[in-house]
Coordinates of C-alpha atoms in Angstrom, one line a residue:
Chain A
X1 CA -8.1 34.1 -2.9
X2 CA -5.3 31.6 -2.8
X3 CA -3.6 30.7 -6.1
X4 CA -5.1 27.4 -7.2
X5 CA -4.8 26.8 -11.0
X6 CA -6.1 23.2 -11.0
X7 CA -9.7 24.0 -10.1
X8 CA -10.3 26.2 -13.2
X9 CA -9.0 23.9 -15.8
X10 CA -11.5 22.6 -18.4
X11 CA -10.1 19.1 -17.7
X12 CA -11.1 19.5 -14.1
X13 CA -14.6 20.6 -15.1
X14 CA -14.9 17.5 -17.3
X15 CA -13.8 15.2 -14.5
X16 CA -16.5 16.7 -12.2
X17 CA -19.1 16.4 -14.9
X18 CA -18.1 12.7 -15.6
X19 CA -18.2 11.9 -11.8
X20 CA -21.6 13.5 -11.4
X21 CA -23.0 11.7 -14.4
X22 CA -22.1 8.4 -12.6
X23 CA -20.8 7.0 -15.9
X24 CA -18.2 5.1 -13.8
X25 CA -20.8 4.4 -11.1
X26 CA -20.1 5.3 -7.5
X27 CA -16.5 6.4 -6.9
X28 CA -14.7 4.2 -4.4
X29 CA -11.0 5.0 -4.7
X30 CA -8.8 7.9 -5.9
X31 CA -5.1 7.9 -6.5
X32 CA -2.9 11.0 -7.0
X33 CA 0.8 10.8 -7.8
X34 CA 3.3 13.7 -8.3
X35 CA 7.0 13.2 -8.5
X36 CA 9.5 15.9 -9.4
X37 CA 13.1 14.7 -8.6
X38 CA 16.1 16.9 -9.1
X39 CA 14.2 20.1 -9.4
X40 CA 15.5 21.5 -6.1
X41 CA 18.9 21.2 -4.4
X42 CA 19.1 20.6 -0.6
X43 CA 19.8 24.3 0.0
X44 CA 16.6 25.3 -1.7
X45 CA 13.8 26.5 0.5
X46 CA 11.7 23.5 -0.6
X47 CA 14.0 21.5 1.6
X48 CA 13.9 23.9 4.6
X49 CA 11.0 23.3 6.9
X50 CA 11.4 26.6 8.7
X51 CA 10.8 28.3 5.3
X52 CA 7.7 26.2 4.5
X53 CA 9.5 23.5 2.6
X54 CA 8.8 19.8 2.3
X55 CA 6.7 17.7 -0.1
X56 CA 3.5 18.0 2.0
X57 CA 3.6 21.8 2.4
X58 CA 4.7 22.2 -1.2
X59 CA 2.0 20.4 -3.0
X60 CA -0.7 18.7 -0.7
X61 CA -3.1 21.6 -1.2
X62 CA -3.5 20.7 -4.9
X63 CA -4.9 17.3 -4.0
X64 CA -7.1 18.5 -1.1
X65 CA -8.6 21.5 -2.9
X66 CA -9.2 19.5 -6.0
X67 CA -11.2 17.1 -3.9
X68 CA -13.1 19.9 -2.2
X69 CA -14.1 21.2 -5.6
X70 CA -15.0 17.9 -7.2
X71 CA -17.1 16.6 -4.3
X72 CA -18.7 20.0 -3.4
X73 CA -17.1 20.7 -0.1
X74 CA -17.1 17.2 1.4
X75 CA -16.2 16.1 4.9
X76 CA -12.5 15.3 4.8
X77 CA -10.2 13.6 7.3
X78 CA -6.5 13.1 6.7
X79 CA -3.7 10.8 7.8
X80 CA -0.4 9.7 6.3
X81 CA 3.3 8.8 6.3
X82 CA 6.5 10.5 5.2
X83 CA 10.2 9.9 4.8
X84 CA 12.4 12.8 5.8
X85 CA 15.7 13.7 4.3
X86 CA 18.9 15.0 6.0
X87 CA 17.5 18.6 6.1
X88 CA 14.5 17.3 8.2
X89 CA 12.0 18.0 5.4
X90 CA 9.7 15.3 4.1
X91 CA 11.0 14.5 0.7
X92 CA 8.4 11.9 -0.1
X93 CA 5.0 11.6 1.5
X94 CA 1.8 9.6 1.1
X95 CA -1.4 10.9 2.7
X96 CA -4.9 9.6 2.6
X97 CA -8.2 11.5 2.7
X98 CA -11.5 10.0 3.6
X99 CA -14.2 11.7 1.6
X100 CA -17.6 11.8 3.3
X101 CA -16.4 8.6 5.1
X102 CA -17.2 6.6 1.9
X103 CA -14.4 7.2 -0.6
X104 CA -10.7 6.7 0.0
X105 CA -8.1 8.9 -1.7
X106 CA -4.4 8.3 -1.6
X107 CA -1.9 11.0 -2.7
X108 CA 1.8 10.6 -3.1
X109 CA 4.2 13.6 -3.5
X110 CA 7.9 13.0 -4.1
X111 CA 10.8 15.3 -4.5
X112 CA 13.2 12.4 -4.7
X113 CA 11.9 10.2 -7.5
X114 CA 10.0 10.3 -10.7
X115 CA 6.5 8.9 -10.5
X116 CA 3.7 8.3 -13.0
X117 CA 2.2 11.8 -12.5
X118 CA -1.5 11.3 -12.7
X119 CA -4.8 11.1 -10.9
X120 CA -7.0 8.0 -11.3
X121 CA -10.6 7.9 -10.2
X122 CA -11.8 4.3 -9.7
X123 CA -15.6 3.8 -9.8
X124 CA -17.8 0.7 -9.8
X125 CA -18.1 0.7 -13.6
X126 CA -14.8 2.0 -14.8
X127 CA -12.1 4.6 -14.2
X128 CA -10.8 8.0 -15.3
X129 CA -7.1 8.8 -15.7
X130 CA -5.9 12.5 -15.6
X131 CA -2.3 12.9 -16.4
X132 CA -0.6 15.8 -14.6
X133 CA -3.8 16.5 -12.7
X134 CA -2.6 19.9 -11.4
X135 CA -2.2 21.3 -14.9
X136 CA -4.1 18.7 -17.0
X137 CA -5.1 19.3 -20.6
X138 CA -6.5 15.8 -21.3
X139 CA -8.1 12.8 -19.7
X140 CA -9.0 9.2 -20.5
X141 CA -12.2 7.4 -19.6
X142 CA -12.2 3.6 -19.4
X143 CA -15.4 1.7 -18.9
X144 CA -15.8 -1.9 -17.7
X145 CA -17.6 -2.7 -21.0
X146 CA -14.2 -2.2 -22.8
X147 CA -14.9 1.2 -24.2
X148 CA -12.4 4.0 -24.0
X149 CA -12.8 7.8 -24.6
X150 CA -10.1 10.4 -24.8
X151 CA -10.7 14.1 -24.2
X152 CA -8.3 16.9 -25.1
X153 CA -8.5 20.4 -23.7
X154 CA -5.6 22.3 -25.3
X155 CA -4.4 25.5 -23.7
X156 CA -1.8 28.1 -24.1
X157 CA -0.9 28.1 -20.5
X158 CA -2.5 26.3 -17.5
X159 CA -2.7 29.6 -15.7
X160 CA -5.0 31.2 -18.2
X161 CA -8.2 29.8 -16.6
X162 CA -7.3 30.9 -13.1
X163 CA -6.5 34.4 -14.3
X164 CA -9.7 34.6 -16.2
X165 CA -11.6 33.6 -13.1
X166 CA -9.9 36.3 -11.0
X167 CA -10.8 38.8 -13.7
X168 CA -14.4 37.7 -13.6
X169 CA -14.5 38.0 -9.8
X170 CA -13.1 41.5 -9.9
X171 CA -15.5 42.5 -12.8
X172 CA -18.4 41.2 -10.7
X173 CA -17.3 43.1 -7.6
X174 CA -16.3 39.9 -5.8
X175 CA -13.5 40.1 -3.2
X176 CA -13.5 36.3 -2.9
X177 CA -13.8 33.4 -5.4
X178 CA -17.0 31.4 -5.0
X179 CA -15.0 28.3 -6.0
X180 CA -11.9 28.8 -3.9
X181 CA -13.1 30.7 -0.9
X182 CA -11.5 31.5 2.4
X183 CA -13.4 28.7 4.2
X184 CA -11.9 26.1 1.8
X185 CA -8.4 27.5 2.1
X186 CA -8.5 27.5 5.9
X187 CA -9.9 23.9 6.0
X188 CA -7.1 22.8 3.7
X189 CA -4.5 24.4 5.8
X190 CA -5.9 22.8 8.9
X191 CA -5.7 19.3 7.3
X192 CA -2.1 19.9 6.1
X193 CA -1.1 21.3 9.5
X194 CA -2.6 18.3 11.3
X195 CA -0.3 15.9 9.4
X196 CA 2.7 18.2 9.7
X197 CA 2.3 18.2 13.4
X198 CA 2.0 14.4 13.5
X199 CA 5.3 14.1 11.6
X200 CA 7.2 16.6 13.7
Chain B
X1 CA 5.3 -22.2 8.0
X2 CA 2.5 -19.9 7.0
X3 CA 1.1 -20.2 3.5
X4 CA 2.8 -17.6 1.4
X5 CA 2.9 -18.3 -2.3
X6 CA 4.2 -14.9 -3.5
X7 CA 7.8 -15.3 -2.1
X8 CA 8.6 -18.4 -4.1
X9 CA 7.6 -17.2 -7.5
X10 CA 10.3 -16.9 -10.2
X11 CA 9.0 -13.4 -10.9
X12 CA 9.6 -12.4 -7.3
X13 CA 13.2 -13.7 -7.4
X14 CA 13.7 -11.7 -10.6
X15 CA 12.4 -8.5 -8.9
X16 CA 14.8 -9.1 -6.0
X17 CA 17.6 -9.7 -8.4
X18 CA 16.8 -6.5 -10.4
X19 CA 16.5 -4.4 -7.2
X20 CA 19.9 -5.7 -5.9
X21 CA 21.6 -5.1 -9.2
X22 CA 20.6 -1.4 -8.8
X23 CA 19.6 -1.3 -12.5
X24 CA 16.9 1.2 -11.5
X25 CA 19.2 2.9 -8.9
X26 CA 18.1 3.3 -5.3
X27 CA 14.5 2.4 -4.7
X28 CA 12.5 5.3 -3.3
X29 CA 8.8 4.4 -3.6
X30 CA 6.7 1.3 -4.0
X31 CA 3.1 1.0 -4.8
X32 CA 0.9 -2.1 -4.4
X33 CA -2.7 -2.3 -5.5
X34 CA -5.2 -5.2 -5.3
X35 CA -8.9 -4.9 -5.9
X36 CA -11.3 -7.8 -6.1
X37 CA -14.9 -6.4 -6.0
X38 CA -17.9 -8.7 -6.0
X39 CA -16.0 -11.8 -5.0
X40 CA -17.7 -11.9 -1.5
X41 CA -21.2 -11.0 -0.3
X42 CA -21.8 -9.2 2.9
X43 CA -22.6 -12.4 4.8
X44 CA -19.2 -14.0 3.8
X45 CA -16.7 -14.3 6.6
X46 CA -14.4 -11.8 4.7
X47 CA -16.9 -9.1 5.8
X48 CA -17.1 -10.4 9.4
X49 CA -14.4 -8.9 11.6
X50 CA -15.1 -11.4 14.4
X51 CA -14.1 -14.2 11.9
X52 CA -11.0 -12.5 10.7
X53 CA -12.5 -10.6 7.8
X54 CA -11.7 -7.2 6.3
X55 CA -9.4 -6.1 3.5
X56 CA -6.4 -5.6 5.9
X57 CA -6.7 -9.0 7.6
X58 CA -7.4 -10.7 4.3
X59 CA -4.5 -9.5 2.2
X60 CA -2.0 -7.2 4.0
X61 CA 0.4 -10.0 4.8
X62 CA 1.1 -10.4 1.0
X63 CA 2.5 -6.9 0.8
X64 CA 4.4 -7.0 4.1
X65 CA 6.0 -10.4 3.7
X66 CA 6.9 -9.6 0.1
X67 CA 8.8 -6.6 1.4
X68 CA 10.4 -8.6 4.2
X69 CA 11.7 -11.0 1.5
X70 CA 12.8 -8.4 -1.1
X71 CA 14.6 -6.2 1.4
X72 CA 16.2 -9.0 3.5
X73 CA 14.2 -8.5 6.7
X74 CA 14.2 -4.7 6.9
X75 CA 13.0 -2.5 9.7
X76 CA 9.3 -1.8 8.9
X77 CA 6.8 0.7 10.4
X78 CA 3.2 0.8 9.5
X79 CA 0.3 3.3 9.3
X80 CA -2.8 3.7 7.2
X81 CA -6.5 4.5 6.7
X82 CA -9.6 2.5 5.9
X83 CA -13.2 2.8 4.9
X84 CA -15.5 0.5 6.8
X85 CA -18.8 -0.9 5.4
X86 CA -22.1 -1.6 7.1
X87 CA -20.7 -4.9 8.6
X88 CA -18.0 -2.9 10.4
X89 CA -15.3 -4.5 8.3
X90 CA -12.8 -2.4 6.3
X91 CA -13.7 -2.9 2.7
X92 CA -11.0 -0.7 1.3
X93 CA -7.7 0.2 3.0
X94 CA -4.5 2.0 2.2
X95 CA -1.5 1.3 4.4
X96 CA 2.0 2.6 4.2
X97 CA 5.2 1.0 5.3
X98 CA 8.5 2.8 5.9
X99 CA 11.3 0.4 4.9
X100 CA 14.5 1.1 6.8
X101 CA 13.2 4.6 7.2
X102 CA 14.4 5.4 3.7
X103 CA 11.8 3.8 1.3
X104 CA 8.1 4.5 1.3
X105 CA 5.6 1.8 0.3
X106 CA 1.9 2.4 -0.2
X107 CA -0.5 -0.6 -0.5
X108 CA -4.2 -0.4 -1.3
X109 CA -6.5 -3.4 -0.9
X110 CA -10.1 -3.1 -2.0
X111 CA -13.1 -5.5 -1.8
X112 CA -15.4 -2.9 -3.2
X113 CA -13.8 -1.7 -6.5
X114 CA -11.6 -3.0 -9.3
X115 CA -8.1 -1.5 -9.2
X116 CA -5.1 -1.8 -11.5
X117 CA -3.7 -4.9 -9.7
X118 CA 0.0 -4.5 -9.7
X119 CA 3.1 -3.6 -7.8
X120 CA 5.4 -0.8 -9.1
X121 CA 8.9 -0.2 -7.8
X122 CA 10.1 3.3 -8.5
X123 CA 13.9 3.9 -8.4
X124 CA 16.1 6.8 -9.3
X125 CA 16.8 5.4 -12.8
X126 CA 13.6 3.7 -13.7
X127 CA 10.8 1.5 -12.5
X128 CA 9.6 -2.1 -12.4
X129 CA 5.9 -3.1 -12.9
X130 CA 4.7 -6.5 -11.6
X131 CA 1.1 -7.3 -12.6
X132 CA -0.8 -9.3 -10.0
X133 CA 2.2 -9.3 -7.7
X134 CA 0.8 -12.0 -5.4
X135 CA 0.7 -14.6 -8.2
X136 CA 2.8 -12.8 -10.9
X137 CA 4.2 -14.7 -13.9
X138 CA 5.7 -11.6 -15.6
X139 CA 7.2 -8.2 -15.1
X140 CA 8.3 -5.1 -17.0
X141 CA 11.4 -3.1 -16.5
X142 CA 11.4 0.5 -17.7
X143 CA 14.6 2.6 -17.6
X144 CA 14.9 6.4 -17.8
X145 CA 17.0 6.0 -21.0
X146 CA 13.8 4.8 -22.7
X147 CA 14.5 1.1 -22.8
X148 CA 12.0 -1.5 -21.9
X149 CA 12.4 -5.2 -21.1
X150 CA 9.7 -7.7 -20.5
X151 CA 10.2 -11.0 -18.6
X152 CA 7.9 -14.0 -18.7
X153 CA 7.8 -16.7 -16.1
X154 CA 5.1 -19.1 -17.2
X155 CA 3.7 -21.6 -14.7
X156 CA 1.1 -24.3 -14.4
X157 CA -0.1 -22.9 -11.1
X158 CA 1.2 -20.2 -8.8
X159 CA 1.2 -22.6 -5.9
X160 CA 3.8 -25.0 -7.5
X161 CA 6.8 -23.0 -6.2
X162 CA 5.5 -22.8 -2.6
X163 CA 4.7 -26.6 -2.6
X164 CA 8.2 -27.4 -4.0
X165 CA 9.8 -25.2 -1.3
X166 CA 7.8 -27.1 1.4
X167 CA 9.0 -30.4 -0.1
X168 CA 12.6 -29.2 -0.1
X169 CA 12.3 -28.1 3.6
X170 CA 10.9 -31.5 4.6
X171 CA 13.4 -33.5 2.6
X172 CA 16.2 -31.5 4.3
X173 CA 14.8 -32.2 7.7
X174 CA 13.7 -28.5 8.2
X175 CA 10.6 -27.8 10.4
X176 CA 10.7 -24.2 9.3
X177 CA 11.2 -22.4 6.0
X178 CA 14.4 -20.3 6.0
X179 CA 12.6 -17.8 3.7
X180 CA 9.3 -17.5 5.6
X181 CA 10.2 -18.3 9.2
X182 CA 8.3 -17.8 12.4
X183 CA 10.0 -14.6 13.2
X184 CA 8.8 -12.9 10.0
X185 CA 5.3 -14.2 10.4
X186 CA 5.0 -12.9 14.0
X187 CA 6.5 -9.5 12.9
X188 CA 3.9 -9.3 10.1
X189 CA 1.0 -10.1 12.4
X190 CA 2.2 -7.5 14.9
X191 CA 2.2 -4.8 12.1
X192 CA -1.3 -5.8 10.9
X193 CA -2.6 -5.9 14.4
X194 CA -1.2 -2.5 15.2
X195 CA -3.3 -1.0 12.3
X196 CA -6.3 -3.1 13.1
X197 CA -6.3 -1.7 16.7
X198 CA -5.9 1.9 15.4
X199 CA -9.0 1.4 13.2
X200 CA -11.2 -0.2 15.9

């Protein structure tokens, strides 16, 4: 099983529950933003494409696998645009996913600028905001009737839930997670690779 | 001259002034969102591609010409993704523009869902938020040092400035606006058409 902390967070479960309850109606648009400037210098492997660097390789799997989980293994297609820096690595990228050909998701990952780091789920009746979606411990629900609900899911570390899940799998004799299985990982890698090849 | 109210707004001039002053440092990412659900029914021409409908045809020129003005006729390349509805028209689209191959802009236009209608300019030292950028009468400037400035530009109608500009052009014997000239319009149409053909 690939490391994927985001799918096991209580916040993520709550997002899935809210979406499935259709409290915000049918989802139409999703927006993901993650910016982390100044964390790496140009000689870091994150800026070396031959070592698996670049914004897309570094973080796109978070968005894609999050969507696979939330929408129960949907049909996904990908496209997008990036800006490369002097090392040849994409230091900022925006990619879009069509989810079951009915929902549009746009995800921006930036190594060169601070962004409002959040995921927003826009539905016909309101929207959900998840700050720092890859390690979220809270979310906000806004409905078109003007109501607002805040949910907190405090944790000691965002890795706890993933580790607990691995323990559960091992204790149950599982060699593979039913949530993040080999099939989902391979599909994700294919989508990322498709964009990577387009940008070459 | 093509109708283009956004470029003549005092708010837009202020955005240009703030960007040029580099108060938020070098710009790295721009985000535009416009959602207007329920305004048109499926038998409206906005949903008929043969009549020039679709989210892209309807509103993409606002984003593109706004960028042409702000960045003094930059080199622009376009790509993007859309979701089509039963009429064949794109009812939601996200397109990206590379500005001088160094700044990434992402623009979402939706006829099927309400979005947070705003433009956000992310720089190395802060960001600018422009609500309803195509008819904005205010903006907010947030700097990384924690400071925040709000600017108001009240108007009677957002069309006043465009009309005044047309009057000035005519009074000065101009047959073409120096701000929104034929060249910019044709370049914009080419970019929109490129994406439209990709989505066919």
